[in-house]
Structures are given as C-alpha cells and as structure tokens.
Amino acid sequence: MNSNIREKFFEYIVENNLVSDGEGVVVGLSGGPDSVCLLNLLCSLRQDMNLKIAAAHVNHMLRAEDADKDEEYARNLCKKFKVEFFCKRVDINKYSKDKGLSSETAGREVRYAFFDNVMERLNFSKIATAHNSNDQAETVLMRIMRGTGLEGLTGIPVKRDEKYIRPILFMERKDIEGYCKRCGLEPCIDETNNERLYRRNKVRLDILPYMKKNFNDDIITTINRMVLLLQEDNKYIMGQVDKYFIENCVKHKDEVIIYKSAFECDNAIINRIIRRAIKEVGGNKYDVEMKHIKEVISLKNMETNKKIDLPNGIYAQNIYGNIFIRIKVKNNKKKYKELVLAKEDILHKEVCFQNYIFTFEVIAFEENIDFIKNKEIKYFNYDSINGNIIIRQRKEGDKIIPLGMTGSKKIKDIFINMKIPQEDREFIPIIQFGEDIAWIVPIKLSDKYKITDETKNILKIVVRRR
Amino acid sequence: MNSNIREKFFEYIVENNLVSDGEGVVVGLSGGPDSVCLLNLLCSLRQDMNLKIAAAHVNHMLRAEDADKDEEYARNLCKKFKVEFFCKRVDINKYSKDKGLSSETAGREVRYAFFDNVMERLNFSKIATAHNSNDQAETVLMRIMRGTGLEGLTGIPVKRDEKYIRPILFMERKDIEGYCKRCGLEPCIDETNNERLYRRNKVRLDILPYMKKNFNDDIITTINRMVLLLQEDNKYIMGQVDKYFIENCVKHKDEVIIYKSAFECDNAIINRIIRRAIKEVGGNKYDVEMKHIKEVISLKNMETNKKIDLPNGIYAQNIYGNIFIRIKVKNNKKKYKELVLAKEDILHKEVCFQNYIFTFEVIAFEENIDFIKNKEIKYFNYDSINGNIIIRQRKEGDKIIPLGMTGSKKIKDIFINMKIPQEDREFIPIIQFGEDIAWIVPIKLSDKYKITDETKNILKIVVRRR
C-alpha cells in the first residue's frame, strides 16, 4: 500500500517535473499529517534522486504548549530522518495585529518568507509545501463562493515560479493519514482544524461532507479533475493573451498603449489584455471589475481624448482610437511653467527645463560652416532676436510660421496632425525669441529665424534629454 | 419597481438578441411564478415589438388535482392576457416508466417536444422558457459535483440553436416572486419544490442557503457572473477548436482522420479535437474520459496500424502517424470473398463485387484503336488469358509484375508505399487471370497482359463504384 503511494508520488514528481536529480529542497514542516507525509515521501527518494532535503518549521506561538510540542515533534522527526532542521518563532497574533492582517494571511506571509530565507542560506532551489487534493477542492469552492473566473478556478498550482512545489497535491487527506499511520509516524493534530472559526473549515466540515453524502462520494477527485482540465484551458488562453498583448500593445513607464487592433480580438482575449494593461501600470487586477473592462471597450468607440477613471488612480484615454492606460499625475502638474532668459545671459551654460537640458552658443557665420543636421541641434539667426529668450510650455493660441512657409499655423493643429497625445503636449518645450515662437522642440522650426546669406551671427542650440 | 424590471428585461432581450421585431414566441407556461412572470414581461413588449405570443402548457398528471388546477390557472391567465393557449396532457409517471427515464428527464422531453410542435403549427420561430439565475447557479453547482469541464460550467445558455431563449435568466427567484406579487398575479406554487426528493432541491434548499448565510449574501449573482465570464472563454476556445479541426481533420462517413499536425496544438485544443472526432463518428462525447484522450495522444507516437478501443464501439488507429477515429465493423467482414468466372461467361454482363460493378468486352485489335486512358477503363491481351477470371479480395503473399517492370512485387508493399490504410485494403478488388494477378483495381496493372503489336483480341474492363 505505502509502496504503491511512493510509486505514484515518484510518477507525479516526474510527470510535473517538480524536482530534478541532485536538487536541494526545503520542506515546510508544520508537524501535521500532510507535511510529515511529504517529508517521508521525499526522503524515500533521497538516495535514488540524490536529493538534498532540509525542513523549515515556523512556531506560530498560537496554541501555547501545543505549538511547542509541534516544534519538538518536528525537530525529533528530522533527527530521525537525518534532515537538517530550521526553526523560527513568531508571535503571529502580535504580527498580524501590527500589520493589520488576518492571522491566516500573517501566518502564510511569515512562513513563506522563512522558507525562502532557508532556501537561500542553503543554496537550495525548491520549496515543497504539503497541499493536498482536499485543500485544492476547498480552495476552488471558496473561490466560487467569493466570485472568480477561469484563472481562479485553476486553484493551487502544482508548481509556481519554478520554485514552490506541491508534490502531494494529488493525495487525498484520508490517504495521507493512512500513509502516516502505516509508517508508524504520529503527526501532530491541530485541533483548530475542527472548529468552524475559519471559512475554510466550514467548507471542510460542512459543505464538502454534505456534497459527498448527497451527491458524489468521490467529490474531492471530481473537483480536482475539473481543476486539471481548467488549468490547461487557462494556460492556453493565457498563451494567446501573451501573444496578442505583444502584437497589439506597447508598455512604457507608467503607461500601456492598447492599439485599436487589439479590440478585434474575441472578448475572452481583449478583456484579459485590458486587465493585464491595468496591472502593468501598477493597478491591482483584482480591483478591476467587468464593468471597468466594458467601459474601456466602449471608450474605444468614443471620440479622441475622452477619458474614463479606473480603480487605483489609473485612467484610460482614447487617443486617436488607441487606448492609453495611465497613472494619474498629481494635480500640481497643471501649473504653467516658463523660463525667461536675457539674450546676453544664455551663453555657455546649461539651462534645464522639464526633462530637457539646453546649451546655447553664438558662432560667426562663415561660408564653409558645417551645419550638423539633426533633431537635437538647431541654428538660428542670432541678430534678428529682439527681446528675451523664453523656454516655456505651450499656451492656448500659440502659433508658428513653419520653416519654408509664409503663413502662421496653430501649434495645436500641428500637434493634432502629428497625433501627439494631449497628455504629452505640455511636456514639449517651446522656445520663444521676443514675441515669436522659434522652435517647438524638437519637432518644428520657425521660418523667421532661419539662416540666410545675410546672417552674421548664428545661435546654435543643442538640446538633450536629461 | 416593476417598470424598472421591464426596462432591464427589454435591455436583456436586446443585448442578447433574443427576439426581433415581429417574431412569434411560444412561452412554456407551467403556471408557476417564473413562467407567469416571463409571460407577463413578454406581453409588456408585445405592442412595441409587434410580437406574436402563444403559451404551451403540459399537464404532467403527477399531482392529481393540483395539476388540473395549474392547467386551469394557466388557461385563465392566457385568456386575461389574450394569448392563445395550447395544452397537452401526458401521464409522465407512465411515460417515464415506459421509456426507462427519470420523471425529470421524461418531463423535459415531453415538454420540449410539445413546445416545438406548437411552434411549428403556428409558424413561430422562438420558444421561451423561464429559467432564472437561481436555476443557473443550481445547474452549475450540480455539474461541479457530478464532474465537469469548462463547457459544463457555462451552465444554461441564454439562447440555444437560435430557437430556445431564456429571457429571464438574469432575474433572481426572489425578484420574480416580488414582480408577480406587485402585478397581482397569483401563480401556482409547486409544493414538491420544497421536498428534498430531487437532487436539485438539495442544492436549492441546503447548499445555496448555507453558502449565502456563511460566505456570500450575493451568492446567486456571484455564480452567475462567473458563468458569464466562462461562457466567453468557452466560446473563444470552441472557436479555436473549430478552426483547428477544419485545418487538421477530415470527416468521412464513419471515420474522422486527425492529421498528425493537429497534435502540435495545445492540450486544451487537441483534447477537444479528439473529443469532437469521436462525437462526429457517432460516439457519445460524455462517455469519453480523459484517459481515453490521453491514450489517443500516446497512440499518435506509436507504430503505424496500432489500434486502441474507445467507448461505444469506436476505435482509434495510427496510420502513418495520422489518427483515424472509426466505428468498429461487425466481425462478419472478416470472411474472405472471391468470385470465379469462366473466361467465356463474362462478356456483356455486369458483375458486382463489393462496392464495384465490372463490365467486360472483347474487341478486335486495330491499328487506330482509340484507347481511353483513365483509372476506370483498362485494356488487356485477351488471348494470353489462361483459365478463369477471378475477382477477389487480396490474400497474404499476393504478388504482381507491375506494368513496365520485369520482377514481381508484393502487393502488400505496394499498399504500404501508397499508404493505403490496412482497413481499406480488403475493399480493393484484385482481378486475377488464371494464376496471375492482372489488375489491382484501380491502382496497378500487371505487365503480363499488356497490349502489344502481336495482340489480336483485347479485353476491355470497365469498373465503376456502385
């Protein structure tokens, strides 16, 4: 019987590629039946797979002497199995109060941090926890009751981040207990498991037994089988989402652009792309509800510049049919900024404005002067400048006579033609000489200050991003 | 309050495209709150949408006088609403016993058949049934308990086959009851709904109330929201499966070929392709378990001709790396068949063999004879035939000297080279003259009976499929 279980355990490890030959595994060992069974089973493979095994125990200091007895049991078991034992004591009640967490969440946080720590100290590569198929069924039912989608229905993964593994996720609690008994192990029993304080215990003690009695004697296996199918469906859909996200979205700092092409995808895909975009700019995807997703989808068909608010200080904006998901900038950005410099004061210094650094140089015109032509270096007729040199943000009504033209053009129209998002426009510096705009940096020059044969002194302006 | 519900009802109809202007709808009317509410709501749209509405009631004769009262109530309600009323009485207890069905299944079968019948008589195009969101939650929980996958989790569809519609699937039972009360309707109450005889009633009376009390007051909405999400996921995956099925499979009568390329798809897709293939050749996809799918997948990597059995008399066979899903032919096909004909007897008659009809003709050789060259008509040197003409199935050890060659070749090898599936080989007729094979119909001719300059009389054989 136990050799049968050991065989299945080995097959499960191989099938799911949980541990490789020679790897080091930290086992989370509470001292209860699950983790004791897990440690025993892993030790049964130790020689054949050349494994390094250590155990990590957290004493939660919750049930006074009981907790100490559990620690003692775990320590002795490791001695017996010749497994290095690591222990940490944390007053979980205090910790959870300090951090404002439920004691369940606090316990999990502390345990995983400690397991990670032990793994790193030992230079191991895996952390094995003892979730079983009852835990799986309970988790999925709890999620259904709380509200979930396909991803939530995939429950506890057998492996996460190539680090956390659940090698006995295929075993039912009753088989684990039988295994321990037949091995003569006497794991600790946590009496609080039989109290209905935690929601999980209500699933364990009331809902699942009712289902088992009235509907399906094999309810745990049945739910676990469903989970395995849904894991494959979810994996497939997420793969497709990855693909479409790469093809149809661009991620910048603080912003994801969902191009209009993405909205041709099926609902199942575009919904997840929107969710992902919000997550990528720093939102919590669990705060995103279906109604937000639907709002973003209808935003796509509204006029350009239209915005909608999303949770966590994020908003979505339609910019020429593409959807920009962005973090709201605090309101102080609204203040108009300008720098006024006397024509004589500018030479040979660096002038910072917003994200740019400007340097100014006056050079005498010569026949064979070598003008460098690029976006960052521009040349102007210095002598025709009357008044101050002003570096500033755009203002309503700004106009320029573009190079090569005679009439003036609204800068707003230039921005619209170039499809520069409204949000970006205030970050484009305008260089003004006296009353005239000379340069929309770095996109458009004025005709008024161009170099001609009559030019004597040239103002060279170099701009770079800081 | 009620006008609010009517508005939502209308939006739901539009959003899901349930009924179009001027359509005729048969309402399944039990007389209970759900169907009474549905009939009332549909009647509220009758004028605006120019609907034709009729009601169909099945008296199940299960609860004696109660059943007759329900019928009477439904009849009167229709009179009041000016809706044509159709009624059918069926002794469901008797019907279910006769057919070996549960009374629930029998009831459903009879009802839908009657609704269809009324719809056709009236030349209407929709059948509306009164499923609500509690039914939806109950259905999904029952499926989870019985065992299901993504498709099962999509529950009751709001529309099926462009014919069956569920226009109040968005409403909770309590809202339906409130609506009826405020309308002064007094629908019939089925007392058996409060008995735990049916499994569904256990979900309704025990499981859902427990979940509501201990976990989520809004459990019905929560589960329905999950279902809507999963419907979109399922729709997407099924769309992908359709696409890959068309690209990688071919359906013949009694057989689906899954080409090896299909096995490069993700598990979520290939699993469903296999399931679909089995269904298409007449299997019940619900009898197909995950283990069968896995067996078919591993069959793909075995040697050619290897077979495995699937449920319902279906088997899968690897033929040169492609997987053939086929119905097992009864065992009598095993008998070897042959037809022996005297050389003199064959002329100007039709000879049937298996799926072919042969006609024979002897013509004198002339210089300018016009040989028709195709697969169905072949010419042989009649004079060199010694012995009988035999039409038969292949036998072990059969050989032929192919046209243009001098050495003989095993027919088996010819079949292998041409990748003719083993199953098909016995249906390929062999024509033998005396001791020699002259023609493997229609794929290969013998060199021995070819027409030469010395040929005097020609045997022309025409073959066609019958």
Short mmCIF file of N, CA and C in Angstrom, two decimals, chain A residues 150-255:
data_model
loop_
_atom_site.label_atom_id
_atom_site.label_comp_id
_atom_site.label_asym_id
_atom_site.label_seq_id
_atom_site.Cartn_x
_atom_site.Cartn_y
_atom_site.Cartn_z
N LEU A 150 -11.96 31.95 -14.78
CA LEU A 150 -11.22 30.75 -15.14
C LEU A 150 -9.92 30.63 -14.34
N GLU A 151 -9.18 31.72 -14.23
CA GLU A 151 -7.90 31.65 -13.53
C GLU A 151 -8.08 31.19 -12.08
N GLY A 152 -9.06 31.77 -11.40
CA GLY A 152 -9.31 31.39 -10.02
C GLY A 152 -9.69 29.92 -9.88
N LEU A 153 -10.40 29.42 -10.88
CA LEU A 153 -10.84 28.02 -10.84
C LEU A 153 -9.68 27.04 -11.04
N THR A 154 -8.52 27.55 -11.42
CA THR A 154 -7.38 26.65 -11.58
C THR A 154 -6.74 26.31 -10.24
N GLY A 155 -7.21 26.98 -9.18
CA GLY A 155 -6.83 26.59 -7.83
C GLY A 155 -5.34 26.71 -7.52
N ILE A 156 -4.85 25.75 -6.75
CA ILE A 156 -3.45 25.75 -6.33
C ILE A 156 -2.62 25.10 -7.43
N PRO A 157 -1.61 25.79 -7.97
CA PRO A 157 -0.79 25.16 -9.00
C PRO A 157 0.19 24.17 -8.38
N VAL A 158 0.49 23.10 -9.10
CA VAL A 158 1.41 22.10 -8.57
C VAL A 158 2.84 22.67 -8.50
N LYS A 159 3.10 23.70 -9.29
CA LYS A 159 4.41 24.35 -9.27
C LYS A 159 4.20 25.82 -9.56
N ARG A 160 4.91 26.68 -8.81
CA ARG A 160 4.77 28.11 -9.06
C ARG A 160 6.16 28.73 -9.14
N ASP A 161 6.36 29.57 -10.12
CA ASP A 161 7.63 30.30 -10.29
C ASP A 161 8.85 29.38 -10.31
N GLU A 162 8.67 28.15 -10.74
CA GLU A 162 9.78 27.17 -10.79
C GLU A 162 10.46 27.02 -9.43
N LYS A 163 9.74 27.31 -8.35
CA LYS A 163 10.35 27.32 -7.03
C LYS A 163 9.47 26.61 -6.00
N TYR A 164 8.21 26.99 -5.92
CA TYR A 164 7.31 26.39 -4.95
C TYR A 164 6.66 25.16 -5.56
N ILE A 165 6.81 24.02 -4.91
CA ILE A 165 6.23 22.79 -5.46
C ILE A 165 5.28 22.14 -4.45
N ARG A 166 4.26 21.46 -4.97
CA ARG A 166 3.28 20.77 -4.11
C ARG A 166 3.22 19.30 -4.51
N PRO A 167 4.17 18.52 -4.03
CA PRO A 167 4.31 17.15 -4.54
C PRO A 167 3.22 16.18 -4.08
N ILE A 168 2.43 16.55 -3.05
CA ILE A 168 1.35 15.63 -2.67
C ILE A 168 -0.03 16.23 -2.94
N LEU A 169 -0.08 17.12 -3.92
CA LEU A 169 -1.36 17.73 -4.30
C LEU A 169 -2.33 16.68 -4.87
N PHE A 170 -1.79 15.55 -5.29
CA PHE A 170 -2.64 14.50 -5.87
C PHE A 170 -3.26 13.60 -4.80
N MET A 171 -2.80 13.73 -3.55
CA MET A 171 -3.25 12.80 -2.49
C MET A 171 -4.42 13.37 -1.70
N GLU A 172 -5.36 12.50 -1.38
CA GLU A 172 -6.45 12.93 -0.50
C GLU A 172 -6.02 12.83 0.95
N ARG A 173 -6.64 13.68 1.75
CA ARG A 173 -6.29 13.73 3.17
C ARG A 173 -6.37 12.35 3.82
N LYS A 174 -7.41 11.59 3.49
CA LYS A 174 -7.57 10.28 4.14
C LYS A 174 -6.43 9.33 3.77
N ASP A 175 -5.92 9.44 2.55
CA ASP A 175 -4.79 8.58 2.14
C ASP A 175 -3.51 9.00 2.85
N ILE A 176 -3.38 10.30 3.07
CA ILE A 176 -2.21 10.81 3.77
C ILE A 176 -2.20 10.30 5.21
N GLU A 177 -3.37 10.36 5.83
CA GLU A 177 -3.46 9.88 7.21
C GLU A 177 -3.18 8.38 7.29
N GLY A 178 -3.71 7.65 6.31
CA GLY A 178 -3.44 6.21 6.27
C GLY A 178 -1.96 5.92 6.11
N TYR A 179 -1.32 6.69 5.24
CA TYR A 179 0.10 6.51 5.00
C TYR A 179 0.90 6.71 6.28
N CYS A 180 0.60 7.81 6.97
CA CYS A 180 1.33 8.13 8.21
C CYS A 180 1.14 7.01 9.23
N LYS A 181 -0.09 6.54 9.33
CA LYS A 181 -0.40 5.51 10.31
C LYS A 181 0.41 4.24 10.01
N ARG A 182 0.38 3.83 8.75
CA ARG A 182 1.09 2.61 8.38
C ARG A 182 2.60 2.75 8.54
N CYS A 183 3.10 4.01 8.46
CA CYS A 183 4.55 4.22 8.66
C CYS A 183 4.89 4.32 10.13
N GLY A 184 3.86 4.31 11.01
CA GLY A 184 4.13 4.45 12.44
C GLY A 184 4.52 5.86 12.83
N LEU A 185 4.30 6.81 11.93
CA LEU A 185 4.55 8.22 12.26
C LEU A 185 3.34 8.67 13.07
N GLU A 186 3.55 9.55 14.01
CA GLU A 186 2.39 10.03 14.76
C GLU A 186 2.32 11.54 14.71
N PRO A 187 1.89 12.05 13.56
CA PRO A 187 1.92 13.51 13.36
C PRO A 187 1.03 14.23 14.36
N CYS A 188 1.30 15.50 14.53
CA CYS A 188 0.52 16.33 15.44
C CYS A 188 -0.84 16.62 14.82
N ILE A 189 -1.85 16.71 15.66
CA ILE A 189 -3.18 17.04 15.16
C ILE A 189 -3.53 18.45 15.63
N ASP A 190 -3.87 19.29 14.67
CA ASP A 190 -4.25 20.66 15.01
C ASP A 190 -5.74 20.68 15.29
N GLU A 191 -6.08 20.83 16.57
CA GLU A 191 -7.49 20.75 16.95
C GLU A 191 -8.32 21.87 16.32
N THR A 192 -7.69 22.99 16.01
CA THR A 192 -8.47 24.12 15.46
C THR A 192 -9.01 23.80 14.07
N ASN A 193 -8.46 22.74 13.45
CA ASN A 193 -9.00 22.31 12.16
C ASN A 193 -10.45 21.87 12.28
N ASN A 194 -10.85 21.50 13.49
CA ASN A 194 -12.23 21.02 13.66
C ASN A 194 -13.17 22.11 14.17
N GLU A 195 -12.66 23.32 14.25
CA GLU A 195 -13.54 24.42 14.64
C GLU A 195 -13.96 25.20 13.41
N ARG A 196 -15.16 25.78 13.49
CA ARG A 196 -15.68 26.46 12.32
C ARG A 196 -15.35 27.96 12.32
N LEU A 197 -14.19 28.29 12.94
CA LEU A 197 -13.81 29.70 13.02
C LEU A 197 -13.42 30.22 11.64
N TYR A 198 -12.63 29.46 10.97
CA TYR A 198 -12.18 29.88 9.65
C TYR A 198 -13.20 29.45 8.61
N ARG A 199 -13.32 30.25 7.56
CA ARG A 199 -14.24 29.90 6.48
C ARG A 199 -13.85 28.57 5.84
N ARG A 200 -12.54 28.37 5.71
CA ARG A 200 -12.10 27.12 5.09
C ARG A 200 -12.62 25.89 5.85
N ASN A 201 -12.65 26.02 7.16
CA ASN A 201 -13.13 24.88 7.95
C ASN A 201 -14.61 24.60 7.71
N LYS A 202 -15.35 25.64 7.38
CA LYS A 202 -16.77 25.42 7.07
C LYS A 202 -16.93 24.64 5.78
N VAL A 203 -16.04 24.91 4.84
CA VAL A 203 -16.07 24.14 3.59
C VAL A 203 -15.69 22.70 3.89
N ARG A 204 -14.66 22.54 4.70
CA ARG A 204 -14.13 21.21 5.02
C ARG A 204 -15.12 20.39 5.84
N LEU A 205 -15.74 21.05 6.81
CA LEU A 205 -16.55 20.30 7.77
C LEU A 205 -18.03 20.23 7.42
N ASP A 206 -18.50 21.18 6.61
CA ASP A 206 -19.94 21.19 6.30
C ASP A 206 -20.23 20.97 4.82
N ILE A 207 -19.68 21.84 3.96
CA ILE A 207 -20.08 21.79 2.55
C ILE A 207 -19.62 20.50 1.88
N LEU A 208 -18.32 20.21 1.95
CA LEU A 208 -17.83 19.02 1.26
C LEU A 208 -18.45 17.73 1.78
N PRO A 209 -18.57 17.57 3.11
CA PRO A 209 -19.24 16.34 3.58
C PRO A 209 -20.68 16.22 3.09
N TYR A 210 -21.40 17.35 3.02
CA TYR A 210 -22.78 17.31 2.51
C TYR A 210 -22.80 16.86 1.05
N MET A 211 -21.88 17.40 0.28
CA MET A 211 -21.82 17.03 -1.15
C MET A 211 -21.47 15.56 -1.31
N LYS A 212 -20.53 15.12 -0.49
CA LYS A 212 -20.08 13.73 -0.53
C LYS A 212 -21.25 12.79 -0.19
N LYS A 213 -21.99 13.13 0.82
CA LYS A 213 -23.07 12.28 1.28
C LYS A 213 -24.24 12.26 0.29
N ASN A 214 -24.58 13.44 -0.25
CA ASN A 214 -25.81 13.53 -1.04
C ASN A 214 -25.60 13.48 -2.55
N PHE A 215 -24.37 13.72 -2.99
CA PHE A 215 -24.18 13.83 -4.43
C PHE A 215 -23.11 12.92 -5.01
N ASN A 216 -21.94 12.92 -4.38
CA ASN A 216 -20.83 12.25 -5.04
C ASN A 216 -19.81 11.83 -3.99
N ASP A 217 -19.70 10.54 -3.82
CA ASP A 217 -18.80 10.01 -2.81
C ASP A 217 -17.35 10.38 -3.13
N ASP A 218 -17.13 10.66 -4.39
CA ASP A 218 -15.77 10.91 -4.87
C ASP A 218 -15.57 12.40 -5.16
N ILE A 219 -16.22 13.24 -4.37
CA ILE A 219 -16.29 14.67 -4.68
C ILE A 219 -14.90 15.32 -4.79
N ILE A 220 -13.96 14.89 -3.96
CA ILE A 220 -12.63 15.52 -3.98
C ILE A 220 -11.94 15.24 -5.32
N THR A 221 -11.93 13.97 -5.72
CA THR A 221 -11.33 13.62 -7.01
C THR A 221 -12.03 14.35 -8.15
N THR A 222 -13.36 14.39 -8.08
CA THR A 222 -14.14 15.02 -9.15
C THR A 222 -13.75 16.49 -9.32
N ILE A 223 -13.68 17.20 -8.22
CA ILE A 223 -13.32 18.63 -8.32
C ILE A 223 -11.88 18.79 -8.79
N ASN A 224 -10.99 17.92 -8.29
CA ASN A 224 -9.59 18.02 -8.73
C ASN A 224 -9.43 17.73 -10.22
N ARG A 225 -10.25 16.82 -10.73
CA ARG A 225 -10.19 16.51 -12.16
C ARG A 225 -10.63 17.73 -12.97
N MET A 226 -11.67 18.39 -12.51
CA MET A 226 -12.13 19.62 -13.18
C MET A 226 -11.01 20.67 -13.18
N VAL A 227 -10.35 20.79 -12.05
CA VAL A 227 -9.28 21.79 -11.93
C VAL A 227 -8.18 21.52 -12.95
N LEU A 228 -7.80 20.26 -13.11
CA LEU A 228 -6.73 19.93 -14.07
C LEU A 228 -7.13 20.32 -15.49
N LEU A 229 -8.39 20.06 -15.85
CA LEU A 229 -8.86 20.45 -17.19
C LEU A 229 -8.81 21.97 -17.35
N LEU A 230 -9.29 22.67 -16.32
CA LEU A 230 -9.35 24.12 -16.41
C LEU A 230 -7.96 24.74 -16.43
N GLN A 231 -7.00 24.07 -15.78
CA GLN A 231 -5.62 24.58 -15.83
C GLN A 231 -5.12 24.60 -17.26
N GLU A 232 -5.44 23.55 -18.03
CA GLU A 232 -4.98 23.52 -19.41
C GLU A 232 -5.69 24.59 -20.25
N ASP A 233 -6.99 24.76 -20.01
CA ASP A 233 -7.72 25.80 -20.74
C ASP A 233 -7.15 27.17 -20.42
N ASN A 234 -6.89 27.39 -19.14
CA ASN A 234 -6.37 28.70 -18.74
C ASN A 234 -4.98 28.94 -19.32
N LYS A 235 -4.17 27.89 -19.31
CA LYS A 235 -2.82 28.01 -19.87
C LYS A 235 -2.90 28.40 -21.35
N TYR A 236 -3.81 27.75 -22.05
CA TYR A 236 -3.96 28.05 -23.48
C TYR A 236 -4.38 29.50 -23.68
N ILE A 237 -5.41 29.91 -22.95
CA ILE A 237 -5.91 31.29 -23.14
C ILE A 237 -4.82 32.29 -22.76
N MET A 238 -4.10 32.04 -21.66
CA MET A 238 -3.07 32.98 -21.25
C MET A 238 -1.96 33.05 -22.29
N GLY A 239 -1.65 31.94 -22.92
CA GLY A 239 -0.67 31.94 -24.00
C GLY A 239 -1.12 32.81 -25.15
N GLN A 240 -2.40 32.71 -25.48
CA GLN A 240 -2.95 33.52 -26.56
C GLN A 240 -2.92 35.01 -26.17
N VAL A 241 -3.24 35.28 -24.90
CA VAL A 241 -3.23 36.68 -24.44
C VAL A 241 -1.81 37.25 -24.53
N ASP A 242 -0.83 36.46 -24.11
CA ASP A 242 0.57 36.90 -24.23
C ASP A 242 0.88 37.29 -25.67
N LYS A 243 0.50 36.41 -26.56
CA LYS A 243 0.79 36.62 -27.97
C LYS A 243 0.12 37.91 -28.47
N TYR A 244 -1.16 38.05 -28.19
CA TYR A 244 -1.88 39.23 -28.68
C TYR A 244 -1.42 40.50 -27.97
N PHE A 245 -1.02 40.36 -26.71
CA PHE A 245 -0.54 41.54 -25.99
C PHE A 245 0.73 42.07 -26.66
N ILE A 246 1.64 41.17 -26.96
CA ILE A 246 2.89 41.58 -27.61
C ILE A 246 2.61 42.20 -28.97
N GLU A 247 1.67 41.61 -29.70
CA GLU A 247 1.40 42.11 -31.04
C GLU A 247 0.66 43.44 -31.07
N ASN A 248 -0.14 43.71 -30.04
CA ASN A 248 -1.06 44.85 -30.11
C ASN A 248 -0.91 45.89 -29.02
N CYS A 249 0.10 45.72 -28.16
CA CYS A 249 0.24 46.67 -27.06
C CYS A 249 1.70 47.09 -26.93
N VAL A 250 1.90 48.27 -26.34
CA VAL A 250 3.25 48.71 -26.03
C VAL A 250 3.25 49.20 -24.60
N LYS A 251 4.27 48.77 -23.86
CA LYS A 251 4.37 49.20 -22.47
C LYS A 251 5.48 50.22 -22.33
N HIS A 252 5.15 51.39 -21.81
CA HIS A 252 6.16 52.37 -21.43
C HIS A 252 6.13 52.49 -19.92
N LYS A 253 7.01 53.30 -19.39
CA LYS A 253 6.94 53.59 -17.97
C LYS A 253 5.59 54.29 -17.71
N ASP A 254 4.87 53.83 -16.71
CA ASP A 254 3.61 54.46 -16.30
C ASP A 254 2.51 54.45 -17.36
N GLU A 255 2.66 53.65 -18.38
CA GLU A 255 1.65 53.72 -19.44
C GLU A 255 1.68 52.45 -20.28
#
